PDB file of C-alpha atoms in Angstrom:
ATOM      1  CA  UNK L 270      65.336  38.733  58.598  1.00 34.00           C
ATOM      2  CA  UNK L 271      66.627  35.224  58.860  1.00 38.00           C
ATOM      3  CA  UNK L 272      70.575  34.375  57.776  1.00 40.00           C
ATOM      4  CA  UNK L 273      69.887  32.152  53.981  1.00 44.00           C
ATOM      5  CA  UNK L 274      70.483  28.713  54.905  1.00 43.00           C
ATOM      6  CA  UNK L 275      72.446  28.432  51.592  1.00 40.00           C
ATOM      7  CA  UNK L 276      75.264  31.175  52.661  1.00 41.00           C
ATOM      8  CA  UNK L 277      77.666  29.518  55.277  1.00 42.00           C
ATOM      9  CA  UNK L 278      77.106  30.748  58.694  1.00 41.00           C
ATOM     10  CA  UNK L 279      80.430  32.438  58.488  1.00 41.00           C
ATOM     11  CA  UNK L 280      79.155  35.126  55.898  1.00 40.00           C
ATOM     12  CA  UNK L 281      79.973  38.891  57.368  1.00 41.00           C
ATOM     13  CA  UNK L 282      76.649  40.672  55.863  1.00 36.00           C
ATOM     14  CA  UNK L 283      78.539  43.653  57.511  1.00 37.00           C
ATOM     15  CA  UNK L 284      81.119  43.436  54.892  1.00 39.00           C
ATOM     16  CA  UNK L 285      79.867  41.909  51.377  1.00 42.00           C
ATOM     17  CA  UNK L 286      77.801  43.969  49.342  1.00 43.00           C
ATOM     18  CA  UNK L 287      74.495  41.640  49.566  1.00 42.00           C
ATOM     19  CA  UNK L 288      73.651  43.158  52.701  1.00 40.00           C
ATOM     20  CA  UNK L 289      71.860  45.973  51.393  1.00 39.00           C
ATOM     21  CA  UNK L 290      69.993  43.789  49.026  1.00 41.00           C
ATOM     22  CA  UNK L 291      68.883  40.905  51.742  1.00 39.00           C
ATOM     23  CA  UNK L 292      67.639  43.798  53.926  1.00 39.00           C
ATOM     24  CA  UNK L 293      65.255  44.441  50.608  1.00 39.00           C
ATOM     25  CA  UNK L 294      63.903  41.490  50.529  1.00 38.00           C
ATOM     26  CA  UNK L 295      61.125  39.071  52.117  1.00 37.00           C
ATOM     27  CA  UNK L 296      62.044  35.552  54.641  1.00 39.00           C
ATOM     28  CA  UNK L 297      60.032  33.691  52.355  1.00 37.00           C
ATOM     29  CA  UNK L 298      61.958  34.812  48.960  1.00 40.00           C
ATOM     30  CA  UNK L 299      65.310  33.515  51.019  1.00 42.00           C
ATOM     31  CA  UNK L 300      64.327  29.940  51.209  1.00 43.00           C
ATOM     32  CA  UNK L 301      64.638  29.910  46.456  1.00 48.00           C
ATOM     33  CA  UNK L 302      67.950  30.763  46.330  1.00 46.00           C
ATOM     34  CA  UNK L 303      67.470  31.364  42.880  1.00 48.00           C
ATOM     35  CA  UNK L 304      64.549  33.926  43.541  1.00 52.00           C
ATOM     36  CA  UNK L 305      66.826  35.417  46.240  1.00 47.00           C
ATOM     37  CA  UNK L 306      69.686  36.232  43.439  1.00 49.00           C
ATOM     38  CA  UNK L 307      66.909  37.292  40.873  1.00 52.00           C
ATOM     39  CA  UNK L 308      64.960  39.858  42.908  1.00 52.00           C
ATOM     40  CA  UNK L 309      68.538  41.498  43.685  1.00 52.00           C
ATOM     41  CA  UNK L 310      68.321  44.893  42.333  1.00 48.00           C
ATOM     42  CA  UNK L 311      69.967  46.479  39.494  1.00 48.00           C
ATOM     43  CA  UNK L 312      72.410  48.479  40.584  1.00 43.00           C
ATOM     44  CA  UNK L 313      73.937  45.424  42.888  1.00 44.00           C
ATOM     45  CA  UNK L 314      73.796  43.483  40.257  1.00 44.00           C
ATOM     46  CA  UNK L 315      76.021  45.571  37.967  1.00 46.00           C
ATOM     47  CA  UNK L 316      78.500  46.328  40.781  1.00 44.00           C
ATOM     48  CA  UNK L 317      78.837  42.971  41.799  1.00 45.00           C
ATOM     49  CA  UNK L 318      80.789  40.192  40.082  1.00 46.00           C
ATOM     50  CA  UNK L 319      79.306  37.992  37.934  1.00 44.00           C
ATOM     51  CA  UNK L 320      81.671  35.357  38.884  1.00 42.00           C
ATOM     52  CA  UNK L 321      80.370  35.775  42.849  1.00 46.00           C
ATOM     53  CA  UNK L 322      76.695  35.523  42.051  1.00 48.00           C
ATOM     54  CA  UNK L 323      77.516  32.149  40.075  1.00 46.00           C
ATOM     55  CA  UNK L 324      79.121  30.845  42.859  1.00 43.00           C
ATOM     56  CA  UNK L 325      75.993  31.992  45.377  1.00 50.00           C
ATOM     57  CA  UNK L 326      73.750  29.928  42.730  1.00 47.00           C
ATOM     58  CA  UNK L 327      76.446  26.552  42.789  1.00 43.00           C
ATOM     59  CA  UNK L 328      76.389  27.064  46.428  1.00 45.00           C
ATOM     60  CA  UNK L 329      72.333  27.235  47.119  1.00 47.00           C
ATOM     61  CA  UNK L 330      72.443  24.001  44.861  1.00 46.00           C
ATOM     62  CA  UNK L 331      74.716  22.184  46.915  1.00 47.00           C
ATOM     63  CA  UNK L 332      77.620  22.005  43.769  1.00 42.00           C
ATOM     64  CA  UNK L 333      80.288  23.619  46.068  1.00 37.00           C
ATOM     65  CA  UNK L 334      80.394  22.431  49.934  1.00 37.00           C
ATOM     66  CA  UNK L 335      81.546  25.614  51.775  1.00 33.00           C
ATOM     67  CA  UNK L 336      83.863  22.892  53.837  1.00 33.00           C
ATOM     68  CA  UNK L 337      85.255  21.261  51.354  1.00 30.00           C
ATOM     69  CA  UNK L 338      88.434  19.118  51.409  1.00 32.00           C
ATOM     70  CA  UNK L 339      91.530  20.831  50.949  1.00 33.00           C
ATOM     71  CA  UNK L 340      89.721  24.377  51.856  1.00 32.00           C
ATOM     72  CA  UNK L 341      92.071  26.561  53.397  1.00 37.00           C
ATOM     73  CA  UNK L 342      90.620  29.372  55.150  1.00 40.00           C
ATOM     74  CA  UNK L 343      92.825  32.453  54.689  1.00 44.00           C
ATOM     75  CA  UNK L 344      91.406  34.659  57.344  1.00 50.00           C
ATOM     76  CA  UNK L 345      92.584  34.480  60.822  1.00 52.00           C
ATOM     77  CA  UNK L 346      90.635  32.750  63.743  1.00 54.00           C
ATOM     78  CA  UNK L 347      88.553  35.992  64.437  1.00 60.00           C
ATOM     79  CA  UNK L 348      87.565  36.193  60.850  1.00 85.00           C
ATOM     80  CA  UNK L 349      89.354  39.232  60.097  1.00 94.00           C
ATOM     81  CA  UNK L 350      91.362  39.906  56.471  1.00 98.00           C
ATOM     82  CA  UNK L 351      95.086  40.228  56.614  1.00 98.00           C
ATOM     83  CA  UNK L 352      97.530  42.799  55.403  1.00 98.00           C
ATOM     84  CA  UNK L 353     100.916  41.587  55.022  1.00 98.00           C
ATOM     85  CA  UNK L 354     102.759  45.674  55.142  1.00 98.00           C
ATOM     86  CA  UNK L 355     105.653  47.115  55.781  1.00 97.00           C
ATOM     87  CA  UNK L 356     105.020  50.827  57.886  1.00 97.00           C
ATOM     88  CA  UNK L 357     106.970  52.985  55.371  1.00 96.00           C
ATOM     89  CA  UNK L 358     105.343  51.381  52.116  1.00 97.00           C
ATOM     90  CA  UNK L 359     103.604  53.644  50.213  1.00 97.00           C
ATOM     91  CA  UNK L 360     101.729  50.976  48.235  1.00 98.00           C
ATOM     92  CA  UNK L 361     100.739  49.491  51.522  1.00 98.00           C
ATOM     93  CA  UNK L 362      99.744  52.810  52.932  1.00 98.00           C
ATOM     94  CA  UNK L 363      97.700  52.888  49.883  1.00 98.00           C
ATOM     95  CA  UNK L 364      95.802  50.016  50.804  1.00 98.00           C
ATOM     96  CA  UNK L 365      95.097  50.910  54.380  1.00 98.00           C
ATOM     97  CA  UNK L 366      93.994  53.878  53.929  1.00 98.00           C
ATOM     98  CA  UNK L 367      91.039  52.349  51.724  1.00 98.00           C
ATOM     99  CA  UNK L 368      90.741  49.700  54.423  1.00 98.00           C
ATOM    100  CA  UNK L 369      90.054  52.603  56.883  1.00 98.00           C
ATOM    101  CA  UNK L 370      87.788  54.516  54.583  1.00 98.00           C
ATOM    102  CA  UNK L 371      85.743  51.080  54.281  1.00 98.00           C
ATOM    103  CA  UNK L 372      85.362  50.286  57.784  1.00 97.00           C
ATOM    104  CA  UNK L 373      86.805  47.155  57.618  1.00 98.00           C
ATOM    105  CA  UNK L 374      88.844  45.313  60.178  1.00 97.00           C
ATOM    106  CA  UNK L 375      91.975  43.288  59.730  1.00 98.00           C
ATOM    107  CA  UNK L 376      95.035  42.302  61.192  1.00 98.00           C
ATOM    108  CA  UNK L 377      98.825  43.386  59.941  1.00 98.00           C
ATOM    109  CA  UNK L 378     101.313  41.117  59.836  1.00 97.00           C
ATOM    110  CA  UNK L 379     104.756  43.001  59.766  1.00 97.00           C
ATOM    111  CA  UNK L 380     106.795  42.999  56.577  1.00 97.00           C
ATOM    112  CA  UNK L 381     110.067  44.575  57.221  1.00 97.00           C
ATOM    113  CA  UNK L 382     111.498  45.315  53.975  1.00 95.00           C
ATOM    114  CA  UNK L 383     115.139  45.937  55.522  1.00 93.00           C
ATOM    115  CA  UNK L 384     116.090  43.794  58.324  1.00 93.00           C
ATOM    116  CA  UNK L 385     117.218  40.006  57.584  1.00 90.00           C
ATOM    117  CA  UNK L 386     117.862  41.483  54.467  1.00 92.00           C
ATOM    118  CA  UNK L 387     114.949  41.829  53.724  1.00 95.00           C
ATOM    119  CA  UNK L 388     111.635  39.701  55.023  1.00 96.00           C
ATOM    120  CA  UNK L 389     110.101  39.757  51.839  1.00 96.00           C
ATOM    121  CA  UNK L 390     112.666  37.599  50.539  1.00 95.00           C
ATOM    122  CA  UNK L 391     112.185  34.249  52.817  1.00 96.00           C
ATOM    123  CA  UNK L 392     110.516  31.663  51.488  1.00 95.00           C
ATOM    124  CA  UNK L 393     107.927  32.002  53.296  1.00 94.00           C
ATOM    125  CA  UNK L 394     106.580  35.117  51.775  1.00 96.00           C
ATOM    126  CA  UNK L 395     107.543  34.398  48.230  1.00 95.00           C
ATOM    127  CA  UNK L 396     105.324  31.274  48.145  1.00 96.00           C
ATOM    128  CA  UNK L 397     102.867  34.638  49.153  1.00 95.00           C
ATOM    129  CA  UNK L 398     103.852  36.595  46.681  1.00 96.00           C
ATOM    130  CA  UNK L 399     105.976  35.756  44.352  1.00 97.00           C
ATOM    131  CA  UNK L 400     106.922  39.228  43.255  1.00 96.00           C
ATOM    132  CA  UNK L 401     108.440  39.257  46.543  1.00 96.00           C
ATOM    133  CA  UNK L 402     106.636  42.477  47.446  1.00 96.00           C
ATOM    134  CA  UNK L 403     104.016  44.416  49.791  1.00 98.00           C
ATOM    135  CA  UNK L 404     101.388  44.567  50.130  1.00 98.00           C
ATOM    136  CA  UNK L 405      99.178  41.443  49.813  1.00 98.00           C
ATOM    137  CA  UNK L 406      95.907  41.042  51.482  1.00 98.00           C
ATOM    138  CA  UNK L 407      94.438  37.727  52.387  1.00 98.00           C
ATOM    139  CA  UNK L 408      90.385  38.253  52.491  1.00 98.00           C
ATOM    140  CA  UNK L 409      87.355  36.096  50.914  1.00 97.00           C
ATOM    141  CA  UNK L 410      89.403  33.463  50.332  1.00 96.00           C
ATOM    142  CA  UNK L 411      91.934  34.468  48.319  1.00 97.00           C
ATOM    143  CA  UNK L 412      95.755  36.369  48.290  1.00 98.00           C
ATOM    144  CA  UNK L 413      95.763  39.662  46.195  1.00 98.00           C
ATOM    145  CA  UNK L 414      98.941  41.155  45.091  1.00 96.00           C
ATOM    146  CA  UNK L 415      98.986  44.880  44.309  1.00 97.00           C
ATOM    147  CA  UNK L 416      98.125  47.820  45.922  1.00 98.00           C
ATOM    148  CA  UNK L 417      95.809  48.999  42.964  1.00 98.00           C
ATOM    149  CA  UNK L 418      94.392  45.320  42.433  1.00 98.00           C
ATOM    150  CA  UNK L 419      93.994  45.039  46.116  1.00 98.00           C
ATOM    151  CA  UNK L 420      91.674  48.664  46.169  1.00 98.00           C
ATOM    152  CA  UNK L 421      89.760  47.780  42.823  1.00 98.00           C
ATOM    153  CA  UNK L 422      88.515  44.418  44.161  1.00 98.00           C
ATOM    154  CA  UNK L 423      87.464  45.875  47.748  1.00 98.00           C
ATOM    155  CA  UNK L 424      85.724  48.323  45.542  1.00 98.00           C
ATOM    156  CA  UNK L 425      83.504  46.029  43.690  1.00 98.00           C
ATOM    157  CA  UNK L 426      83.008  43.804  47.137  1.00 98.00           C
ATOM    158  CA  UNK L 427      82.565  46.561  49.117  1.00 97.00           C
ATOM    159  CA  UNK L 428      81.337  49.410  47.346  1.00 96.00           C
ATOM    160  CA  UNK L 429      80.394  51.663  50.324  1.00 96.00           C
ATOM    161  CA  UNK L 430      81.968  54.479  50.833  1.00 97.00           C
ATOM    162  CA  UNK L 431      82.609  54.957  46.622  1.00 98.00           C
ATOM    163  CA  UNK L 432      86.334  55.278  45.912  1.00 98.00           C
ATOM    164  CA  UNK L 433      85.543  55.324  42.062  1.00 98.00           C
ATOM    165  CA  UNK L 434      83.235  58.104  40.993  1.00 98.00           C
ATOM    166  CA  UNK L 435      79.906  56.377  38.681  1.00 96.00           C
ATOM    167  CA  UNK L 436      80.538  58.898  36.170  1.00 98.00           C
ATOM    168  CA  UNK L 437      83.072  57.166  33.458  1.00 98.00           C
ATOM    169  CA  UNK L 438      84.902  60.055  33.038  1.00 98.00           C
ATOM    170  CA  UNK L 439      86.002  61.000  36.196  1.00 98.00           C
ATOM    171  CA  UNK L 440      86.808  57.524  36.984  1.00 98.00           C
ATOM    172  CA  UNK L 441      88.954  57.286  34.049  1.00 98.00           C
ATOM    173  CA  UNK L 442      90.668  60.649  35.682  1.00 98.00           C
ATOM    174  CA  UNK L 443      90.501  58.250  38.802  1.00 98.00           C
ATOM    175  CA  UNK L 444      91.867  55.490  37.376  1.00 98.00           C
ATOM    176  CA  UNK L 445      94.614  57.487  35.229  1.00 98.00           C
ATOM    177  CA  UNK L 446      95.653  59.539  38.232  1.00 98.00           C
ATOM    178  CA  UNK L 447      96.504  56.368  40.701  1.00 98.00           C
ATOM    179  CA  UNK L 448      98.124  54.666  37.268  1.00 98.00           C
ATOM    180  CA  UNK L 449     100.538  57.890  37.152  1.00 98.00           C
ATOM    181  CA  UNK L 450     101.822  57.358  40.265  1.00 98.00           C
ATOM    182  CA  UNK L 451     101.719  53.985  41.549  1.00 98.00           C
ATOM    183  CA  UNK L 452     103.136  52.916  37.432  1.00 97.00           C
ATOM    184  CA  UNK L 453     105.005  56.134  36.672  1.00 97.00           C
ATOM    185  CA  UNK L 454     106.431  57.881  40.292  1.00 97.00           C
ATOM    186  CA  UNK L 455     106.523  55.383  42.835  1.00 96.00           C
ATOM    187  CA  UNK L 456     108.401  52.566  40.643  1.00 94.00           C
ATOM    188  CA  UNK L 457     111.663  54.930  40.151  1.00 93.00           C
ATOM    189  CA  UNK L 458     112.161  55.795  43.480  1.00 92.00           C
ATOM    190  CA  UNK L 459     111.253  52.482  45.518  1.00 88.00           C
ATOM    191  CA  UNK L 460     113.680  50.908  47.744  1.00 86.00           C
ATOM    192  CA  UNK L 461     114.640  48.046  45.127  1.00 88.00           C
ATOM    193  CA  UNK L 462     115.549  50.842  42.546  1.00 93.00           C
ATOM    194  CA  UNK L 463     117.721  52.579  44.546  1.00 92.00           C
ATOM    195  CA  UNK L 464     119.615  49.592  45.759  1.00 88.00           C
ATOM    196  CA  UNK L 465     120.756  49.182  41.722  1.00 91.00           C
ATOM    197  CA  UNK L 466     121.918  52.940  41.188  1.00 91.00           C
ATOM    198  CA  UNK L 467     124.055  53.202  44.319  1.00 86.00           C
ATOM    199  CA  UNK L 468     123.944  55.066  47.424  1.00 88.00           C
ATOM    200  CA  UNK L 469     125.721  57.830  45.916  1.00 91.00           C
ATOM    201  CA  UNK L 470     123.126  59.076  43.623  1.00 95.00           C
ATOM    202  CA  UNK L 471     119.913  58.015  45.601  1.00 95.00           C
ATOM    203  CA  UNK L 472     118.598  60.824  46.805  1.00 96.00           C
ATOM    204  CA  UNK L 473     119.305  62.696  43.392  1.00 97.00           C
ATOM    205  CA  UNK L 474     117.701  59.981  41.244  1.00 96.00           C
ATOM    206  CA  UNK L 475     114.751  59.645  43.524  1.00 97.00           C
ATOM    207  CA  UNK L 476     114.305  63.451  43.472  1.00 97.00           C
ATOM    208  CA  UNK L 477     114.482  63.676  39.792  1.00 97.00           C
ATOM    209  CA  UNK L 478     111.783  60.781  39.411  1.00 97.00           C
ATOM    210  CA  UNK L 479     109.042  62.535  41.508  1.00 98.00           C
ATOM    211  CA  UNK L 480     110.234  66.275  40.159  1.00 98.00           C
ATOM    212  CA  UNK L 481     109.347  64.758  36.749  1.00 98.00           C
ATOM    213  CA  UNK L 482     106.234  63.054  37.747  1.00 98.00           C
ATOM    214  CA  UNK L 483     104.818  65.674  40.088  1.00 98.00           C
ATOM    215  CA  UNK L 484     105.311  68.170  36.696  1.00 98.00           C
ATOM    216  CA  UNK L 485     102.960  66.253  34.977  1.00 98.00           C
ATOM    217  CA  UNK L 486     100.852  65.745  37.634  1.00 98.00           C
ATOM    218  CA  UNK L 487     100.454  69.316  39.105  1.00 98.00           C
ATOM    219  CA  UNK L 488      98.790  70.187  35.750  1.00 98.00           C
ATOM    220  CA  UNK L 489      96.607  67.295  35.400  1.00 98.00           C
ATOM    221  CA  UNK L 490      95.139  67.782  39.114  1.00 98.00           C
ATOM    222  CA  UNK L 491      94.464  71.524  37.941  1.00 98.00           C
ATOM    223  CA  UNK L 492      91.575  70.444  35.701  1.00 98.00           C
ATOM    224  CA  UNK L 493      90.250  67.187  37.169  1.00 98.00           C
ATOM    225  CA  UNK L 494      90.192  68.567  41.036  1.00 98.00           C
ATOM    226  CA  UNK L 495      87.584  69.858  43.217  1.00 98.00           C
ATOM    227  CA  UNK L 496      88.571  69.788  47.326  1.00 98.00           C
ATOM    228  CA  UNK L 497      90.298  65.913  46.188  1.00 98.00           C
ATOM    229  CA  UNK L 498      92.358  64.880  43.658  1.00 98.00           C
ATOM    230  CA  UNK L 499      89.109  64.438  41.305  1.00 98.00           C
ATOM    231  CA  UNK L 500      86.347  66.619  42.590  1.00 98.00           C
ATOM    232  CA  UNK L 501      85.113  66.727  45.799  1.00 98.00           C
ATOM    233  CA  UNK L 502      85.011  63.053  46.806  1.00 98.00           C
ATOM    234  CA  UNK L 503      87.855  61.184  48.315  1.00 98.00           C
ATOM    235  CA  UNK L 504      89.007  58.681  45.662  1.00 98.00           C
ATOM    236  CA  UNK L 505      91.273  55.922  44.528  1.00 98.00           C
ATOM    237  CA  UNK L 506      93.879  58.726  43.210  1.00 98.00           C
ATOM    238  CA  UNK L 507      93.961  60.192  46.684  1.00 98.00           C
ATOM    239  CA  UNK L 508      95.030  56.900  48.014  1.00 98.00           C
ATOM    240  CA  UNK L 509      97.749  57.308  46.289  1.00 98.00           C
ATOM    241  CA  UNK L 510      98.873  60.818  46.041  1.00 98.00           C
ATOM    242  CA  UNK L 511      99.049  60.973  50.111  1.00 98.00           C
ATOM    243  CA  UNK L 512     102.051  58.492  50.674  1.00 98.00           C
ATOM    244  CA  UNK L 513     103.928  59.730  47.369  1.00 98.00           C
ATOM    245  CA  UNK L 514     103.667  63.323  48.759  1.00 98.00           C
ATOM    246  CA  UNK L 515     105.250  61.691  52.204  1.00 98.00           C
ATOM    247  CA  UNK L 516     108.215  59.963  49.879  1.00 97.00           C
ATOM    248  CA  UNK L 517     108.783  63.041  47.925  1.00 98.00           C
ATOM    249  CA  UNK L 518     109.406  64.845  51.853  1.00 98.00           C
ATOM    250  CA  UNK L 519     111.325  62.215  52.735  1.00 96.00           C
ATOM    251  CA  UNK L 520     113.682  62.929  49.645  1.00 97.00           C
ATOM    252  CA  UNK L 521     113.771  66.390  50.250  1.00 97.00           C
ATOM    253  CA  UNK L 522     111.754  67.696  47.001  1.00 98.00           C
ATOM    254  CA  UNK L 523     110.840  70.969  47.167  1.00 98.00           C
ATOM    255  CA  UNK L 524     107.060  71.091  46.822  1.00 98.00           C
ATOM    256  CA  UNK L 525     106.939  74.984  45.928  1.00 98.00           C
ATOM    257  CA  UNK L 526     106.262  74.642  42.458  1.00 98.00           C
ATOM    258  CA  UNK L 527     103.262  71.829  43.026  1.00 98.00           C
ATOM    259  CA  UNK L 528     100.713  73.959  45.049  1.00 98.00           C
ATOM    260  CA  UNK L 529      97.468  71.959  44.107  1.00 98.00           C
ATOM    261  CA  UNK L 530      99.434  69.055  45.281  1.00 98.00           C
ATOM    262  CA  UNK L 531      99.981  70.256  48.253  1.00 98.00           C
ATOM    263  CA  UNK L 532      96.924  71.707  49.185  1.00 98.00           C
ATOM    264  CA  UNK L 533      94.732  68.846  47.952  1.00 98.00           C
ATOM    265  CA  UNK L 534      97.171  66.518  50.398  1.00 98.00           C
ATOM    266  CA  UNK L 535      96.342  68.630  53.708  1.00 98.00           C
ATOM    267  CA  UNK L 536      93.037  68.469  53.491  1.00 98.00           C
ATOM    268  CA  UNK L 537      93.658  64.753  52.706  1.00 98.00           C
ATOM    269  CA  UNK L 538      96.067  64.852  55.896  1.00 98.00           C
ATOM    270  CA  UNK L 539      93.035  65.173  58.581  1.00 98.00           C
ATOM    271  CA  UNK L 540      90.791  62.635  57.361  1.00 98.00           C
ATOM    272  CA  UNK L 541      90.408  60.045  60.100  1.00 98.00           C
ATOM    273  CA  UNK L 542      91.185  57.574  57.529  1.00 98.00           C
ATOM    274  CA  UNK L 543      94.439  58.809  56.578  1.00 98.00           C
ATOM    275  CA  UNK L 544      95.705  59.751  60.054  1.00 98.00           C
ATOM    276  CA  UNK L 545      95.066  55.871  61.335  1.00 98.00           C
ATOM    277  CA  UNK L 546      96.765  54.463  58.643  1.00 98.00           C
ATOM    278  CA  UNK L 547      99.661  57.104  58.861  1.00 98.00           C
ATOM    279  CA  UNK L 548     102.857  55.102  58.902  1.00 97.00           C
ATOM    280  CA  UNK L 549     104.138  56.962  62.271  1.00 97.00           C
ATOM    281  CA  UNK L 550     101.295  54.811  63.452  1.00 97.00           C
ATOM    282  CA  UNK L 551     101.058  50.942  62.673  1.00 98.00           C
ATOM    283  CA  UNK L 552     102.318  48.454  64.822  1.00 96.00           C
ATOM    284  CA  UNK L 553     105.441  48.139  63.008  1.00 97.00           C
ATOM    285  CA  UNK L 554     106.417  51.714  62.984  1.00 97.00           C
ATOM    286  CA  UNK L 555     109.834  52.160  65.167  1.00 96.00           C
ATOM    287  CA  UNK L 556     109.630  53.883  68.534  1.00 95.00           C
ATOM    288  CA  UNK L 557     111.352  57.033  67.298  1.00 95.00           C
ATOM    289  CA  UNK L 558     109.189  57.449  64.276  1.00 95.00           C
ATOM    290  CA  UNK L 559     105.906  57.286  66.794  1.00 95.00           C
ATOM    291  CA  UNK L 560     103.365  59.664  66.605  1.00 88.00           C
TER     292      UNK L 560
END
């Protein structure tokens, strides 16, 4: 199989989701870019972006010039995303772990959320994110804020292994699950929260916010899981009930009462995936906190 003279050279078939379907298909359907797109089969088709396959189609036609002026590439010289995290960030925990599970291969630029007064605060990084917050990934060309955002789109790029189940209503679980505790857990207890209710009552306030939403949670888990948070596939809500299990340690919460919970996040524990994105291992993580 030849590389489609209409898809810059720089194309990881590796990575985007086309691979599967240009292994499918003939040399001689390549040179019609159009045919190429159209003989795509279904299921791509419905996973991938519509925008994406309109811009393969302006690109085969010669509307779009991959090297256009003012194109900025947003990878770095070896061609590999970036992850702008901070080690003890749950949301960008979140986000490496479903880099890991994905087999994809980036670089980390170090965040620190506490020294300087915080790094995420220099103008640098604000003209990166304006929310003035980790994570953001740089990949394909463009800066995503949000760890959920972030997971979702290397989902529909990406879509092997599945971190979103086909069937609508466990991916609605899925997708309710992550929204509990990335929207309704994490939020409360984040370092810019407790900074505005004083040292004094941090650790209370930040136990009270995951007692409250690991209630609710305990009894949801015990009729959407299987071994994982929703059956027996490792999803998008296990992404993100790993790191808030590791804040609500780090505050201390008794996790007695949530024993789905806990079980569902040891088994979670030994995945490769979750062990090299562990936060006692990035290259930010201080010497004492090594694993």
């Amino acid at each position: 199989m030849i590389h489609p003279p209409w898809l810059p050279k720089c194309w990881d078939y590796r990575r985007e989701p086309l691979c599967l379907a240009r292994n499918a298909l003939s040399d001689q359907s390549q040179s019609s870019p159009n045919a190429w797109v159209a003989q795509l089969p279904h299921w791509l088709l419905e996973s991938t972006p519509l925008g994406f396959l309109s811009l393969l189609r302006s690109c085969a036609r010669g509307d779009i010039p991959w090297e256009a002026e003012g194109h900025h590439d947003t990878m770095t010289e070896s061609g590999k995303p970036i992850l702008y995290s901070y080690f003890r960030s749950s949301c960008s925990w979140r986000v490496r772990i479903a880099l890991a599970l994905k087999g994809i291969d980036y670089e980390t630029v170090p965040i620190n959320l506490i020294k300087d007064g915080g790094q995420q605060f220099s103008k640098d990084f604000q003209a990166l994110n304006p929310m003035k917050q980790v994570p953001a990934l740089k990949i394909d060309g463009i800066t995503i804020h949000q760890s959920l955002a972030i997971v979702e789109y290397l989902e529909e790029t990406r879509p092997t292994p599945r971190l979103l189940p086909q069937d609508p209503k466990k991916r609605a679980s899925v997708r309710m699950i992550s929204d509990l505790i990335a929207g309704g857990i994490q939020p409360l207890q984040n370092l810019s929260v407790l900074k505005q209710v004083g040292e004094e009552i941090q650790l209370t306030w930040a136990q009270n916010a995951i007692t409250s939403g690991f209630n609710a949670l305990e009894q949801i888990l015990q009729s959407t899981a299987g071994i994982y948070c929703v059956g027996d596939e490792v999803t998008m809500a296990d992404l993100c009930l790993v790191p808030q299990v590791a804040n609500a340690e780090r505050f201390k919460v008794d996790l007695t009462p949530y024993p789905t919970i806990s079980s569902i996040n040891k088994r979670l524990l030994v995945l490769e995936a979750f062990q090299v994105s562990h936060p006692c291992r990035q290259p930010d993580t201080p010497t004492e906190l090594r694993a």
